[in-house]
Short mmCIF file of C-alpha atoms in Angstrom, two decimals:
data_model
loop_
_atom_site.label_atom_id
_atom_site.label_comp_id
_atom_site.label_asym_id
_atom_site.label_seq_id
_atom_site.Cartn_x
_atom_site.Cartn_y
_atom_site.Cartn_z
CA MET A 333 -9.92 -30.89 16.11
CA VAL A 334 -11.32 -31.81 19.54
CA GLU A 335 -9.10 -34.70 20.59
CA VAL A 336 -6.10 -36.44 19.09
CA GLY A 337 -5.68 -40.19 19.32
CA LEU A 338 -4.06 -43.01 17.44
CA PRO A 339 -5.91 -45.02 14.82
CA ARG A 340 -6.72 -48.66 15.38
CA ASN A 341 -5.44 -49.66 11.96
CA TYR A 342 -2.07 -51.45 11.69
CA TRP A 343 -1.03 -49.76 8.43
CA ALA A 344 -1.92 -46.30 9.72
CA ASN A 345 0.08 -46.69 12.94
CA CYS A 346 3.13 -47.91 11.05
CA GLN A 347 2.89 -44.80 8.87
CA ILE A 348 2.67 -42.52 11.92
CA VAL A 349 5.96 -43.90 13.23
CA GLU A 350 7.43 -43.59 9.75
CA TYR A 351 6.31 -39.96 9.44
CA LEU A 352 7.61 -39.03 12.88
CA ARG A 353 10.98 -40.48 11.92
CA ALA A 354 11.02 -38.68 8.58
CA PHE A 355 9.82 -35.29 9.79
CA LEU A 356 11.43 -35.02 13.23
CA GLY A 357 14.66 -36.61 12.10
CA GLY A 358 15.37 -36.43 8.40
CA ARG A 359 13.73 -33.22 7.28
CA MET A 360 14.75 -31.16 10.28
CA GLY A 361 18.32 -32.28 9.69
CA TRP A 362 18.28 -31.48 5.99
CA SER A 363 16.68 -28.13 6.75
CA ALA A 364 19.51 -27.29 9.16
CA LEU A 365 22.00 -28.15 6.38
CA ARG A 366 20.04 -25.96 3.93
CA SER A 367 19.65 -29.02 1.74
CA LEU A 368 15.96 -29.81 2.01
CA LEU A 369 14.94 -31.60 -1.20
CA ILE A 370 11.27 -32.23 -0.48
CA ILE A 371 8.44 -30.25 1.07
CA SER A 372 5.36 -32.43 1.30
CA GLY A 373 2.56 -31.42 -1.01
CA ALA A 374 0.04 -31.74 1.84
CA PHE A 375 1.42 -28.62 3.56
CA GLY A 376 3.94 -26.56 1.60
CA VAL A 377 4.19 -22.81 1.12
CA PHE A 378 6.30 -21.53 -1.76
CA ASP A 379 7.39 -18.15 -3.14
CA ARG A 380 4.93 -17.67 -5.98
CA LYS A 381 7.34 -15.57 -8.03
CA VAL A 382 10.10 -18.20 -7.94
CA ALA A 383 7.60 -20.96 -8.69
CA ILE A 384 6.43 -19.10 -11.81
CA GLU A 385 10.04 -18.51 -12.91
CA ILE A 386 10.52 -22.30 -13.17
CA ASP A 387 7.08 -22.81 -14.78
CA GLY A 388 5.41 -24.12 -11.64
CA TYR A 389 4.40 -27.71 -11.12
CA ARG A 390 5.20 -30.17 -13.86
CA ARG A 391 2.31 -32.16 -15.27
CA ASP A 392 4.40 -35.11 -16.46
CA THR A 393 5.52 -36.38 -13.07
CA VAL A 394 3.90 -38.14 -10.12
CA GLY A 395 6.29 -36.53 -7.62
CA GLU A 396 5.46 -32.89 -8.26
CA ASP A 397 6.29 -31.70 -4.72
CA MET A 398 9.89 -32.98 -4.72
CA ASP A 399 10.34 -32.06 -8.37
CA LEU A 400 9.37 -28.46 -7.64
CA VAL A 401 11.79 -28.15 -4.71
CA VAL A 402 14.72 -29.69 -6.60
CA ARG A 403 14.14 -27.40 -9.60
CA MET A 404 13.92 -24.38 -7.28
CA HIS A 405 17.28 -25.27 -5.76
CA ARG A 406 18.80 -25.66 -9.21
CA HIS A 407 17.35 -22.39 -10.50
CA LEU A 408 18.31 -20.31 -7.47
CA ARG A 409 21.81 -21.77 -7.28
CA ARG A 410 22.41 -21.11 -10.95
CA SER A 411 21.13 -17.56 -10.48
CA LYS A 412 23.48 -17.12 -7.49
CA ARG A 413 20.62 -15.75 -5.39
CA LYS A 414 20.53 -15.99 -1.64
CA TYR A 415 17.62 -18.03 -0.42
CA ARG A 416 16.55 -20.41 2.33
CA MET A 417 14.12 -23.32 2.42
CA HIS A 418 12.88 -24.23 5.89
CA PHE A 419 11.14 -27.19 7.38
CA VAL A 420 8.93 -25.96 10.22
CA PRO A 421 7.74 -28.81 12.46
CA ASP A 422 5.27 -26.77 14.53
CA PRO A 423 2.32 -26.40 12.11
CA VAL A 424 0.15 -29.48 11.84
CA CYS A 425 -1.74 -30.65 8.79
CA TRP A 426 -3.85 -33.72 9.51
CA THR A 427 -4.03 -35.87 6.42
CA GLU A 428 -5.60 -39.24 5.83
CA ALA A 429 -3.16 -42.09 5.26
CA PRO A 430 -4.03 -45.28 3.37
CA GLU A 431 -5.36 -47.96 5.71
CA LYS A 432 -5.31 -50.90 3.30
CA TYR A 433 -2.52 -52.83 1.68
CA VAL A 434 -3.28 -52.10 -1.98
CA PRO A 435 -3.74 -48.28 -1.73
CA LEU A 436 -0.63 -48.04 0.46
CA SER A 437 1.47 -50.09 -1.94
CA ARG A 438 0.32 -47.89 -4.83
CA GLN A 439 1.16 -44.75 -2.88
CA ARG A 440 4.72 -45.93 -2.05
CA ASP A 441 5.24 -47.05 -5.61
CA ARG A 442 4.14 -43.61 -6.82
CA TRP A 443 6.37 -41.81 -4.31
CA GLN A 444 9.39 -43.83 -5.39
CA ARG A 445 8.66 -43.20 -9.06
CA GLY A 446 8.43 -39.48 -8.27
CA LEU A 447 11.76 -39.64 -6.44
CA ILE A 448 13.42 -41.39 -9.39
CA GLU A 449 12.00 -38.89 -11.86
CA SER A 450 13.06 -35.88 -9.77
CA LEU A 451 16.63 -37.11 -9.28
CA THR A 452 17.26 -38.38 -12.80
CA ARG A 453 16.02 -35.13 -14.32
CA SER A 454 18.54 -33.22 -12.22
CA MET A 455 21.54 -35.53 -12.50
CA GLY A 456 23.73 -32.53 -13.31
CA MET A 457 23.48 -31.55 -9.63
CA LEU A 458 24.83 -34.88 -8.37
CA LEU A 459 28.33 -34.48 -6.88
CA ASN A 460 28.56 -31.04 -8.48
CA PRO A 461 30.40 -28.53 -6.24
CA ARG A 462 28.48 -25.70 -7.94
CA TYR A 463 25.45 -26.67 -5.84
CA GLY A 464 27.31 -26.80 -2.53
CA VAL A 465 25.98 -29.09 0.18
CA ILE A 466 22.98 -29.95 -1.97
CA GLY A 467 25.13 -31.33 -4.78
CA LEU A 468 27.80 -32.94 -2.61
CA VAL A 469 25.70 -34.33 0.26
CA ALA A 470 21.93 -34.20 -0.25
CA MET A 471 21.79 -35.38 -3.86
CA PRO A 472 24.22 -38.31 -3.31
CA TYR A 473 22.30 -39.33 -0.19
CA PHE A 474 18.94 -39.37 -1.95
CA PHE A 475 20.43 -41.04 -5.02
CA PHE A 476 22.26 -43.86 -3.28
CA PHE A 477 20.21 -44.38 -0.12
CA GLU A 478 16.67 -43.35 -1.04
CA MET A 479 16.60 -44.25 -4.74
CA LEU A 480 18.90 -47.29 -4.87
CA GLY A 481 18.70 -48.25 -1.19
CA PRO A 482 15.44 -50.26 -1.21
CA GLY A 483 16.69 -52.60 -3.94
CA ILE A 484 20.05 -53.04 -2.22
CA GLU A 485 18.31 -53.75 1.08
CA LEU A 486 16.16 -56.47 -0.47
CA LEU A 487 19.18 -58.00 -2.21
CA GLY A 488 20.97 -57.92 1.13
CA TYR A 489 18.21 -59.93 2.80
CA VAL A 490 18.21 -62.49 0.00
CA ALA A 491 22.01 -62.71 -0.15
CA VAL A 492 22.43 -63.23 3.60
CA ILE A 493 19.69 -65.87 3.77
CA LEU A 494 21.16 -67.74 0.79
CA ALA A 495 24.66 -67.45 2.25
CA LEU A 496 23.36 -68.88 5.51
CA ALA A 497 21.57 -71.74 3.78
CA LEU A 498 24.68 -72.55 1.74
CA GLY A 499 26.97 -72.29 4.74
CA TYR A 500 28.93 -69.22 3.65
CA VAL A 501 28.04 -67.30 6.81
CA SER A 502 27.43 -68.57 10.30
CA TYR A 503 24.11 -68.54 12.11
CA ALA A 504 25.71 -66.28 14.74
CA PHE A 505 26.61 -63.77 12.02
CA PHE A 506 23.10 -63.94 10.57
CA VAL A 507 21.45 -63.29 13.94
CA LEU A 508 23.87 -60.43 14.64
CA PHE A 509 23.33 -58.93 11.17
CA PHE A 510 19.55 -59.18 11.39
CA SER A 511 19.43 -57.93 14.99
CA LEU A 512 21.63 -54.91 14.30
CA ALA A 513 19.58 -53.99 11.23
CA ILE A 514 16.34 -54.18 13.22
CA LEU A 515 17.84 -52.53 16.30
CA TYR A 516 19.08 -49.56 14.29
CA GLY A 517 15.61 -48.97 12.84
CA VAL A 518 13.97 -49.36 16.25
CA ILE A 519 16.34 -46.91 17.94
CA VAL A 520 15.85 -44.23 15.27
CA SER A 521 12.06 -44.63 15.51
CA LEU A 522 12.09 -44.53 19.32
CA ILE A 523 14.13 -41.32 19.27
CA ALA A 524 11.54 -39.75 16.95
CA VAL A 525 8.70 -40.87 19.25
CA TYR A 526 10.63 -39.49 22.24
CA LEU A 527 11.06 -36.11 20.52
CA GLU A 528 7.35 -36.06 19.77
CA GLY A 529 6.56 -36.80 23.40
CA ILE A 530 8.78 -34.12 24.95
CA ALA A 531 8.70 -31.37 22.32
CA TYR A 532 5.49 -31.30 20.32
CA ARG A 533 3.06 -33.47 22.27
CA ARG A 534 0.58 -33.99 19.49
CA TYR A 535 -0.20 -37.31 21.12
CA PRO A 536 -0.49 -36.24 24.78
CA ARG A 537 -1.57 -39.58 26.23
CA ILE A 538 1.12 -41.82 27.71
CA ARG A 539 -0.81 -44.76 26.31
CA SER A 540 -0.48 -43.33 22.79
CA LEU A 541 3.28 -42.85 23.15
CA ALA A 542 3.64 -46.39 24.52
CA LYS A 543 1.69 -47.71 21.56
CA LEU A 544 3.93 -45.77 19.18
CA GLY A 545 6.95 -47.22 20.98
CA ALA A 546 5.61 -50.71 20.39
CA TYR A 547 5.02 -49.93 16.73
CA SER A 548 8.64 -48.75 16.51
CA LEU A 549 9.51 -52.42 16.85
CA ILE A 550 6.55 -53.87 14.95
CA GLU A 551 7.15 -51.58 11.97
CA ASN A 552 10.62 -53.08 11.46
CA LEU A 553 9.30 -56.64 11.26
CA GLY A 554 7.35 -56.93 8.05
CA TYR A 555 6.25 -53.40 7.20
CA ARG A 556 9.78 -52.17 6.57
CA GLN A 557 10.53 -55.09 4.26
CA LEU A 558 7.22 -54.61 2.42
CA ASN A 559 8.03 -50.94 1.99
CA SER A 560 11.36 -51.84 0.42
CA TRP A 561 9.57 -54.25 -1.92
CA TRP A 562 7.00 -51.65 -2.98
CA ARG A 563 9.73 -49.11 -3.64
CA THR A 564 11.88 -51.61 -5.51
CA LYS A 565 8.97 -52.44 -7.83
CA ALA A 566 8.91 -48.77 -8.81
CA TYR A 567 12.13 -49.33 -10.79
CA PHE A 568 10.02 -51.38 -13.19
CA THR A 569 6.58 -49.72 -12.93
CA LEU A 570 8.26 -46.43 -13.81
CA PHE A 571 8.30 -47.62 -17.43
CA VAL A 572 4.86 -49.20 -17.61
CA ARG A 573 2.53 -47.07 -15.49
CA LYS A 574 0.95 -43.85 -16.69
CA LYS A 575 1.91 -40.52 -15.14
CA LYS A 576 -1.02 -40.41 -12.76
CA TRP A 577 -1.69 -40.81 -9.08
CA GLY A 578 -4.17 -43.64 -9.18
CA GLU A 579 -7.29 -43.92 -7.08
CA MET A 580 -6.91 -43.37 -3.32
CA GLU A 581 -9.68 -44.46 -0.98
CA ARG A 582 -10.73 -41.85 1.60
CA LYS A 583 -12.76 -42.67 4.73
CA GLY A 584 -12.89 -39.37 6.57
CA TYR A 585 -12.91 -38.88 10.33
CA GLU A 586 -16.39 -40.02 11.22
CA GLU A 587 -16.83 -42.50 14.03
CA ALA A 588 -16.52 -46.12 13.06
CA PRO A 589 -19.89 -47.94 13.15
CA ALA A 590 -20.45 -50.05 16.23
CA GLU A 591 -20.78 -53.22 14.19
CA LYS A 592 -17.19 -52.85 13.04
CA ALA A 593 -15.84 -53.58 16.52
CA PRO A 594 -15.36 -57.32 15.91
CA GLY A 595 -12.76 -56.31 13.32
CA ARG A 596 -10.25 -56.21 16.17
CA ARG A 597 -9.85 -59.93 15.75
CA TRP A 598 -8.32 -59.29 12.33
CA ARG A 599 -5.85 -56.86 13.84
CA TYR A 600 -4.84 -59.37 16.48
CA ALA A 601 -4.52 -62.01 13.79
CA LEU A 602 -2.32 -59.68 11.75
CA LEU A 603 -0.07 -58.94 14.73
CA LEU A 604 0.15 -62.67 15.43
CA LEU A 605 1.08 -63.30 11.81
CA ILE A 606 3.85 -60.70 12.01
CA ALA A 607 5.17 -62.30 15.20
CA LEU A 608 5.15 -65.72 13.52
CA LEU A 609 6.99 -64.33 10.49
CA ALA A 610 9.59 -62.76 12.76
CA ALA A 611 10.04 -66.07 14.56
CA ALA A 612 10.28 -67.90 11.24
CA ALA A 613 12.96 -65.46 10.10
CA VAL A 614 15.11 -66.75 12.95
CA VAL A 615 14.02 -70.38 13.23
CA VAL A 616 14.18 -71.32 9.53
CA PRO A 617 17.75 -70.10 9.01
CA TRP A 618 18.70 -71.78 12.29
CA TRP A 619 17.28 -75.07 10.99
CA LEU A 620 19.14 -74.67 7.71
CA TYR A 621 22.32 -73.90 9.60
CA ARG A 622 22.00 -76.93 11.85
CA ARG A 623 21.30 -79.10 8.81
CA ASN A 624 24.46 -77.85 7.12
CA GLU A 625 26.65 -78.23 10.21
CA ALA A 626 28.10 -81.49 11.42
CA ALA A 627 25.79 -81.46 14.41
CA LYS A 628 24.33 -84.85 13.46
CA PHE A 629 27.88 -85.59 13.05
CA THR A 630 29.83 -87.59 10.61
CA THR A 631 29.30 -91.28 9.97
CA PRO A 632 31.95 -93.31 8.09
CA VAL A 633 31.28 -94.90 4.73
CA GLN A 634 33.32 -97.33 2.62
CA GLU A 635 34.34 -96.06 -0.81
CA GLY A 636 37.05 -97.69 -2.95
CA GLY A 637 38.31 -99.76 -0.05
CA VAL A 638 38.83 -96.69 2.14
CA GLU A 639 36.68 -95.60 5.07
CA LEU A 640 35.69 -91.96 4.60
CA VAL A 641 33.96 -89.29 6.62
CA ALA A 642 34.81 -86.46 4.21
CA ARG A 643 35.76 -86.08 0.59
CA THR A 644 36.24 -83.62 -2.21
CA ASN A 645 33.56 -83.15 -4.85
CA GLY A 646 34.63 -80.93 -7.70
CA ARG A 647 35.95 -77.75 -6.11
CA GLY A 648 34.11 -78.28 -2.83
CA LEU A 649 34.16 -80.46 0.27
CA GLU A 650 31.50 -82.82 1.58
CA ILE A 651 31.04 -84.66 4.86
CA HIS A 652 29.12 -87.89 5.27
CA LEU A 653 26.14 -87.62 7.62
CA GLU A 654 23.46 -90.12 8.56
CA ASP A 655 21.41 -89.26 5.48
CA GLY A 656 24.31 -89.16 3.00
CA TRP A 657 26.88 -86.73 1.70
CA SER A 658 26.34 -83.08 2.57
CA LYS A 659 28.13 -79.99 1.26
CA PHE A 660 30.53 -78.52 3.80
CA VAL A 661 31.85 -74.96 3.54
CA VAL A 662 34.91 -74.42 5.70
CA ARG A 663 34.87 -71.48 8.11
CA GLY A 664 38.17 -72.08 9.76
CA VAL A 665 40.56 -70.81 12.40
CA ASN A 666 44.29 -71.51 12.42
CA VAL A 667 45.33 -72.64 15.90
CA GLY A 668 48.88 -71.92 17.00
CA THR A 669 49.08 -73.38 20.48
CA ALA A 670 52.34 -71.98 21.88
CA LEU A 671 51.76 -69.53 24.72
CA PRO A 672 53.63 -66.20 25.04
CA GLY A 673 57.17 -66.74 26.27
CA LYS A 674 57.27 -70.36 25.06
CA TRP A 675 58.88 -72.04 22.07
CA PHE A 676 56.51 -72.92 19.25
CA SER A 677 57.03 -76.59 20.05
CA GLU A 678 56.19 -76.22 23.77
CA PHE A 679 52.53 -77.20 23.75
CA PRO A 680 50.24 -76.45 26.71
CA ALA A 681 49.27 -79.50 28.77
CA ASP A 682 46.00 -77.97 30.03
CA GLU A 683 42.84 -79.64 28.71
CA GLU A 684 40.62 -76.93 30.19
CA LEU A 685 42.60 -74.27 28.33
CA TYR A 686 42.09 -76.08 25.03
CA THR A 687 38.39 -76.49 25.80
CA GLU A 688 38.08 -72.76 26.44
CA TRP A 689 39.74 -72.02 23.11
CA LEU A 690 37.47 -74.42 21.26
CA GLU A 691 34.36 -72.90 22.83
CA LYS A 692 35.39 -69.40 21.78
CA ILE A 693 36.28 -70.55 18.26
CA ALA A 694 32.91 -72.27 17.82
CA ALA A 695 31.08 -69.26 19.26
CA SER A 696 32.69 -67.08 16.59
CA GLY A 697 30.87 -69.10 13.90
CA ALA A 698 33.80 -71.26 12.82
CA ASN A 699 33.23 -74.94 12.00
CA THR A 700 36.83 -76.05 11.42
CA ILE A 701 40.21 -75.69 13.10
CA ARG A 702 43.62 -76.21 11.52
CA VAL A 703 46.70 -77.24 13.53
CA TYR A 704 50.18 -77.09 12.04
CA THR A 705 51.54 -80.28 13.51
CA LEU A 706 50.62 -83.18 15.76
CA LEU A 707 49.86 -81.82 19.23
CA ASP A 708 50.03 -83.52 22.60
CA PRO A 709 47.30 -86.08 23.46
CA VAL A 710 45.54 -83.62 25.78
CA PHE A 711 44.51 -81.48 22.81
CA TYR A 712 42.74 -84.36 21.07
CA ARG A 713 41.01 -85.36 24.30
CA ALA A 714 39.72 -81.78 24.61
CA LEU A 715 38.53 -81.78 20.98
CA ALA A 716 36.69 -85.09 21.38
CA ARG A 717 35.09 -84.01 24.64
CA PHE A 718 34.00 -80.69 23.13
CA ASN A 719 32.46 -82.31 20.05
CA ARG A 720 30.61 -84.89 22.11
CA SER A 721 29.23 -82.44 24.65
CA GLY A 722 27.07 -80.11 22.56
CA SER A 723 25.53 -79.27 19.23
CA ARG A 724 28.38 -77.04 18.03
CA LYS A 725 31.19 -79.13 16.62
CA LEU A 726 34.53 -78.45 15.00
CA MET A 727 36.14 -80.38 12.19
CA LEU A 728 39.92 -80.79 12.16
CA LEU A 729 42.44 -80.07 9.42
CA GLN A 730 45.56 -81.82 10.67
CA GLU A 731 48.86 -80.79 9.18
CA ILE A 732 51.75 -83.28 9.28
CA TRP A 733 54.89 -81.20 9.45
CA PRO A 734 58.09 -82.53 7.85
CA ASP A 735 61.48 -81.76 9.36
CA ASP A 736 62.85 -78.31 8.59
CA ASP A 737 66.39 -79.66 8.05
CA VAL A 738 66.49 -81.14 4.53
CA PRO A 739 69.85 -82.82 3.75
CA GLY A 740 71.41 -81.02 0.82
CA ASN A 741 68.06 -79.23 0.28
CA ASN A 742 66.96 -82.35 -1.60
CA LEU A 743 63.49 -83.54 -0.66
CA TYR A 744 64.23 -86.87 -2.36
CA ASP A 745 67.01 -87.64 0.12
CA PRO A 746 66.12 -91.28 1.02
CA GLU A 747 66.55 -90.87 4.76
CA TYR A 748 64.54 -87.64 4.81
CA THR A 749 61.67 -89.12 2.82
CA GLU A 750 61.62 -92.30 4.90
CA ARG A 751 61.59 -90.29 8.13
CA TYR A 752 58.67 -88.19 6.89
CA HIS A 753 56.72 -91.30 5.82
CA ARG A 754 57.15 -92.69 9.34
CA GLU A 755 55.86 -89.39 10.77
CA VAL A 756 52.81 -89.55 8.49
CA ALA A 757 52.02 -93.10 9.61
CA THR A 758 52.57 -92.23 13.27
CA ASP A 759 50.34 -89.16 13.16
CA ILE A 760 47.52 -91.02 11.42
CA THR A 761 47.62 -93.78 14.04
CA ALA A 762 47.63 -91.12 16.77
CA LEU A 763 44.47 -89.55 15.31
CA LEU A 764 42.86 -92.99 15.57
CA GLY A 765 43.76 -93.09 19.27
CA ARG A 766 46.09 -96.07 18.88
CA GLU A 767 49.59 -94.66 19.31
CA ASP A 768 51.99 -94.36 22.22
CA ILE A 769 54.85 -92.09 21.16
CA PRO A 770 57.97 -92.02 23.35
CA GLU A 771 59.36 -88.67 24.40
CA ARG A 772 61.14 -86.91 21.55
CA PRO A 773 62.64 -83.43 21.20
CA GLY A 774 60.74 -80.73 19.32
CA ARG A 775 57.64 -82.85 18.66
CA ALA A 776 54.54 -84.02 20.51
CA TRP A 777 54.61 -87.32 22.35
CA GLY A 778 52.56 -89.33 24.81
CA ASN A 779 49.75 -91.89 24.87
CA TYR A 780 47.19 -91.08 22.18
CA ASP A 781 44.10 -92.90 23.44
CA THR A 782 41.33 -90.76 21.88
CA ASP A 783 39.94 -91.47 18.42
CA VAL A 784 39.20 -88.16 16.65
CA SER A 785 39.07 -89.57 13.13
CA ALA A 786 35.34 -88.78 12.89
CA TYR A 787 36.26 -85.09 13.05
CA VAL A 788 39.18 -85.16 10.61
CA LEU A 789 38.23 -83.16 7.55
CA GLY A 790 41.62 -83.63 5.93
CA LEU A 791 45.36 -84.02 6.28
CA LEU A 792 47.70 -81.26 5.15
CA ILE A 793 50.91 -82.76 3.79
CA GLY A 794 54.04 -80.62 3.70
CA ARG A 795 54.93 -77.13 4.78
CA GLU A 796 56.31 -73.96 3.21
CA ILE A 797 58.97 -75.28 0.83
CA VAL A 798 61.63 -72.60 0.56
CA TRP A 799 63.24 -71.59 -2.72
CA GLU A 800 66.55 -73.31 -2.01
CA GLU A 801 64.80 -76.64 -1.36
CA ALA A 802 62.60 -76.35 -4.42
CA SER A 803 65.33 -75.32 -6.84
CA THR A 804 67.81 -77.95 -5.59
CA THR A 805 65.23 -80.75 -5.60
CA ASN A 806 64.16 -79.87 -9.14
CA ALA A 807 67.78 -79.64 -10.37
CA LEU A 808 68.92 -82.96 -8.83
CA ASN A 809 65.80 -84.91 -9.81
CA ALA A 810 64.96 -83.68 -13.28
CA ASP A 811 64.01 -87.22 -14.28
CA ARG A 812 61.24 -87.36 -11.70
CA SER A 813 58.40 -85.80 -13.66
CA GLY A 814 54.88 -87.07 -13.08
CA TYR A 815 53.51 -89.81 -10.87
CA ASN A 816 50.61 -92.21 -11.30
CA GLY A 817 49.39 -93.19 -7.85
CA ARG A 818 46.37 -95.06 -6.56
CA PHE A 819 44.78 -92.01 -4.98
CA VAL A 820 46.93 -89.01 -5.91
CA SER A 821 48.81 -88.41 -9.16
CA ALA A 822 51.01 -85.75 -10.71
CA GLN A 823 50.59 -85.10 -14.40
CA PRO A 824 53.48 -85.69 -16.81
CA GLY A 825 55.54 -82.53 -16.95
CA ALA A 826 55.20 -81.85 -13.23
CA ASN A 827 58.47 -80.80 -11.62
CA ALA A 828 60.28 -82.88 -9.00
CA VAL A 829 58.80 -80.99 -6.02
CA GLU A 830 55.25 -81.47 -7.29
CA THR A 831 55.99 -85.14 -7.94
CA TRP A 832 57.44 -85.60 -4.43
CA LEU A 833 54.32 -84.06 -2.90
CA ALA A 834 52.03 -86.28 -5.00
CA GLU A 835 54.00 -89.39 -3.96
CA THR A 836 53.81 -88.37 -0.29
CA CYS A 837 50.09 -87.66 -0.48
CA ASP A 838 49.50 -91.01 -2.15
CA TYR A 839 51.53 -92.74 0.56
CA ALA A 840 49.41 -91.09 3.24
CA GLU A 841 46.30 -92.47 1.55
CA SER A 842 47.45 -95.95 0.58
CA GLU A 843 50.36 -96.97 2.79
CA GLY A 844 49.25 -95.40 6.03
CA PRO A 845 47.21 -97.42 8.52
CA ARG A 846 43.55 -98.10 7.72
CA ARG A 847 41.58 -95.11 8.93
CA ARG A 848 38.67 -92.78 8.48
CA GLY A 849 40.19 -90.17 6.26
CA ASP A 850 39.76 -87.46 3.71
CA SER A 851 41.31 -86.14 0.56
CA VAL A 852 44.90 -85.17 1.27
CA SER A 853 46.23 -81.76 0.36
CA MET A 854 49.47 -79.94 0.94
CA GLN A 855 50.53 -76.48 2.05
CA PRO A 856 52.71 -75.02 -0.71
#
């Protein structure tokens, strides 16, 4: 070997980074733990006597190198003989790696099938203390991470993308998840390249190390996912392919003909394609996320004589956008506004403080906030200003809190019910920006001049009804069972508390002022 350099082929360079990571990281570590489960067939030296004792290489497997090592461990451990298997990184065996997609995919499929065969034929070693670190650490690692890992990784990609498209996770979470996954792979690869550069120096040129550093990133965007796909397919090809290697194309080390030089354009095109795929992996989910969010924001629609911006549909929620009803998955934050050292009913009067809270809530990936009671006007001004100022918007679940003091613990007390109905009507008008509430103790008041009804996902009627209230209300109003309302009903057989809640919800829908509203629910 006169001079060592890097190949010009994309697939070959990705494999070099992969091998550096595997040899200078994984196998040296397993060797130090005396748990090395594979010695590559390209350059392995074995004790001939021990190899004969276990009948040598098997002919009915495509992973004969790993199979031999695993069987040696099992035989020597059972025989209670002292032994050591080493990985020595200093010797170099230059081998020719596949430089085309099809041969490489076949090779990785074969390797994975060999791994599966080797592990499943030695399942008795898995989590078996008899085999020490090999049985308790190495075998579980290779079983769960190397054998099952590729399929789980692919399912993870699919699950996260689907969850993003359906609104179950935020775009911020997706970007963080994807970035951390890629960053972890890049860091491990860069460490391997660094070790190569300072310890072994098989690639002495700085340019070569820089190129390997670049491929540490490139390899994680496309090649890594393809590798997981090839290995996952092995779960199925294991049962249909014959126990053979398959044809591997060999080119040798001769100089490439001069007329092949224009082939660089294909490499540049491939790198460009990878960059575009990486960009699409971020842009497409972002587009799906923005489509699912209320960034276009809600537009009211008349249905059944009521103006709606949101509604229930089966077991889910929908919001009405410019192009119709759209599924809306709530990712919410409960907002308790009282500051430390203040009573729960002492609300801050600082619009900038509320704006700061809203910005942080939206940045966390939430799309909805829930408040326990009507807050001061400054909060709703902050919410409207926040939603009008940028693409991230927050829907509002507004709870209407009834008085805690229930006369005789009877929710059907006429004065109590009438007072709560007035509070419902007042709060709804306040959300429309058409209410001026005089100062009152323990509750919000002021001039509500900001219409936030376009952001109201729903009203929450009621609060935690304590046992004494529920039992007394049910005992004193046993004849109140079931309610048939215009919007909300309670089925016959419902108890008095359930009937009272249904009546109150129906009042909020039908008797309250005309508004943009939503289905009404209660907090039990």
